[in-house]
Amino acid sequence: MKKTPLLHGELSRVIAGLGHGDMLVIGDAGLPVPPGTPCIDLALTRNIPGFADTLRVVLSEMQVEQALMAQETALASPDIAAAVAALMPGVAVGQLSHEQFKALTASARAIVRTGQFTPYANIILIAGVVF
C-alpha cells in the first residue's frame, strides 16, 4: 500500500506520467470538460471532495512549476484564492480570463473534477521537474 497521501490509482498514474510543462486541471463541479480531455471525476456530492483538500493531496505528489487561475477567482471566491496562496507559497500563479482558462483546459493531460460548489474554484497546475 502507498505511503503517500494520494490513494486514487488513476490520479496517481496521471501524475506519475506528467512531464515538464504538462498541465493538470483541478476544477469545481461545474467546470466543463472539453471533448477528448480525460476526466478523473472525484465528485461525490456538494463540496465533497472540496477543491482545497484535493489540491493539497495532489501537491503531495506533483512537482508544480507554476499555476494558472481565472482572474475572476479573487473577486468571486476570495477564500479559494487564499487557499491556493496558502497551499502553494513560492509558486507563481498567473491569471487569465475564465474564457481563456476554459479554452486552455483542452490541452491538459487530465481534468480532476471535485465536488466544489464555489464559482471559479479551478486551477491549472503546470508540472515542473525535481532536479
GROMACS .gro file of C-alpha atoms in nm:
model
  131
    1MET     CA    1   0.000   0.000   0.000
    2LYS     CA    2   0.119   0.352  -0.080
    3LYS     CA    3   0.274   0.565   0.193
    4THR     CA    4   0.193   0.899   0.033
    5PRO     CA    5  -0.147   1.065   0.091
    6LEU     CA    6  -0.280   1.015  -0.264
    7LEU     CA    7  -0.459   0.679  -0.283
    8HIS     CA    8  -0.664   0.727  -0.602
    9GLY     CA    9  -0.496   0.496  -0.855
   10GLU     CA   10  -0.598   0.674  -1.175
   11LEU     CA   11  -0.497   1.017  -1.044
   12SER     CA   12  -0.168   0.881  -0.914
   13ARG     CA   13  -0.094   0.728  -1.257
   14VAL     CA   14  -0.166   1.056  -1.435
   15ILE     CA   15   0.065   1.249  -1.203
   16ALA     CA   16   0.339   0.986  -1.240
   17GLY     CA   17   0.315   1.023  -1.618
   18LEU     CA   18   0.344   1.403  -1.627
   19GLY     CA   19   0.645   1.557  -1.796
   20HIS     CA   20   0.789   1.905  -1.761
   21GLY     CA   21   0.531   2.160  -1.872
   22ASP     CA   22   0.235   1.920  -1.878
   23MET     CA   23  -0.087   2.057  -1.734
   24LEU     CA   24  -0.324   1.904  -1.481
   25VAL     CA   25  -0.651   2.084  -1.402
   26ILE     CA   26  -0.834   2.071  -1.071
   27GLY     CA   27  -1.185   2.200  -1.120
   28ASP     CA   28  -1.511   2.265  -0.944
   29ALA     CA   29  -1.822   2.058  -1.009
   30GLY     CA   30  -1.935   2.288  -1.290
   31LEU     CA   31  -1.617   2.322  -1.496
   32PRO     CA   32  -1.686   2.189  -1.846
   33VAL     CA   33  -1.460   1.911  -1.968
   34PRO     CA   34  -1.364   1.954  -2.334
   35PRO     CA   35  -1.433   1.654  -2.558
   36GLY     CA   36  -1.132   1.423  -2.567
   37THR     CA   37  -0.979   1.552  -2.242
   38PRO     CA   38  -0.968   1.278  -1.978
   39CYS     CA   39  -1.175   1.349  -1.666
   40ILE     CA   40  -1.096   1.199  -1.328
   41ASP     CA   41  -1.429   1.251  -1.155
   42LEU     CA   42  -1.393   1.258  -0.778
   43ALA     CA   43  -1.722   1.441  -0.710
   44LEU     CA   44  -1.943   1.255  -0.463
   45THR     CA   45  -2.185   1.526  -0.358
   46ARG     CA   46  -2.195   1.902  -0.299
   47ASN     CA   47  -1.848   2.015  -0.180
   48ILE     CA   48  -1.715   1.659  -0.130
   49PRO     CA   49  -1.433   1.638  -0.201
   50GLY     CA   50  -1.354   2.005  -0.180
   51PHE     CA   51  -1.118   2.197  -0.404
   52ALA     CA   52  -0.861   2.280  -0.133
   53ASP     CA   53  -0.847   1.923   0.001
   54THR     CA   54  -0.799   1.787  -0.349
   55LEU     CA   55  -0.529   2.043  -0.428
   56ARG     CA   56  -0.346   1.964  -0.103
   57VAL     CA   57  -0.331   1.592  -0.181
   58VAL     CA   58  -0.230   1.645  -0.546
   59LEU     CA   59   0.051   1.875  -0.432
   60SER     CA   60   0.182   1.596  -0.207
   61GLU     CA   61   0.283   1.405  -0.524
   62MET     CA   62   0.312   1.662  -0.802
   63GLN     CA   63   0.603   1.897  -0.858
   64VAL     CA   64   0.440   2.224  -0.967
   65GLU     CA   65   0.643   2.486  -1.151
   66GLN     CA   66   0.364   2.736  -1.196
   67ALA     CA   67  -0.014   2.759  -1.197
   68LEU     CA   68  -0.293   2.948  -1.370
   69MET     CA   69  -0.628   3.067  -1.238
   70ALA     CA   70  -0.912   3.277  -1.371
   71GLN     CA   71  -0.893   3.648  -1.291
   72GLU     CA   72  -1.248   3.627  -1.161
   73THR     CA   73  -1.148   3.395  -0.874
   74ALA     CA   74  -1.008   3.664  -0.644
   75LEU     CA   75  -1.327   3.871  -0.660
   76ALA     CA   76  -1.591   3.599  -0.674
   77SER     CA   77  -1.425   3.344  -0.445
   78PRO     CA   78  -1.157   3.507  -0.227
   79ASP     CA   79  -1.147   3.202   0.004
   80ILE     CA   80  -1.038   2.985  -0.289
   81ALA     CA   81  -0.768   3.235  -0.388
   82ALA     CA   82  -0.647   3.247  -0.026
   83ALA     CA   83  -0.636   2.867  -0.004
   84VAL     CA   84  -0.425   2.848  -0.319
   85ALA     CA   85  -0.183   3.109  -0.184
   86ALA     CA   86  -0.152   2.921   0.145
   87LEU     CA   87  -0.101   2.581  -0.018
   88MET     CA   88   0.142   2.699  -0.286
   89PRO     CA   89   0.383   2.951  -0.132
   90GLY     CA   90   0.658   3.045  -0.373
   91VAL     CA   91   0.473   2.913  -0.680
   92ALA     CA   92   0.389   3.176  -0.941
   93VAL     CA   93   0.015   3.181  -1.006
   94GLY     CA   94  -0.073   3.359  -1.329
   95GLN     CA   95  -0.415   3.492  -1.417
   96LEU     CA   96  -0.621   3.484  -1.733
   97SER     CA   97  -0.986   3.532  -1.815
   98HIS     CA   98  -1.224   3.248  -1.732
   99GLU     CA   99  -1.293   3.200  -2.103
  100GLN     CA  100  -0.918   3.171  -2.176
  101PHE     CA  101  -0.887   2.932  -1.880
  102LYS     CA  102  -1.162   2.703  -2.014
  103ALA     CA  103  -1.007   2.704  -2.363
  104LEU     CA  104  -0.665   2.608  -2.222
  105THR     CA  105  -0.808   2.308  -2.036
  106ALA     CA  106  -0.840   2.128  -2.371
  107SER     CA  107  -0.459   2.094  -2.367
  108ALA     CA  108  -0.446   1.938  -2.019
  109ARG     CA  109  -0.338   1.580  -1.963
  110ALA     CA  110  -0.648   1.544  -1.741
  111ILE     CA  111  -0.913   1.738  -1.553
  112VAL     CA  112  -0.981   1.640  -1.194
  113ARG     CA  113  -1.344   1.716  -1.111
  114THR     CA  114  -1.414   1.788  -0.744
  115GLY     CA  115  -1.748   1.832  -0.572
  116GLN     CA  116  -1.677   2.201  -0.504
  117PHE     CA  117  -1.983   2.425  -0.547
  118THR     CA  118  -1.793   2.756  -0.545
  119PRO     CA  119  -1.760   2.973  -0.857
  120TYR     CA  120  -1.415   2.975  -1.021
  121ALA     CA  121  -1.268   2.710  -0.789
  122ASN     CA  122  -1.038   2.594  -1.068
  123ILE     CA  123  -0.664   2.581  -1.123
  124ILE     CA  124  -0.426   2.464  -1.393
  125LEU     CA  125  -0.111   2.313  -1.243
  126ILE     CA  126   0.193   2.311  -1.469
  127ALA     CA  127   0.438   2.033  -1.392
  128GLY     CA  128   0.794   2.111  -1.301
  129VAL     CA  129   1.093   1.885  -1.253
  130VAL     CA  130   1.252   1.768  -0.929
  131PHE     CA  131   1.609   1.816  -1.045
   0.00000   0.00000   0.00000
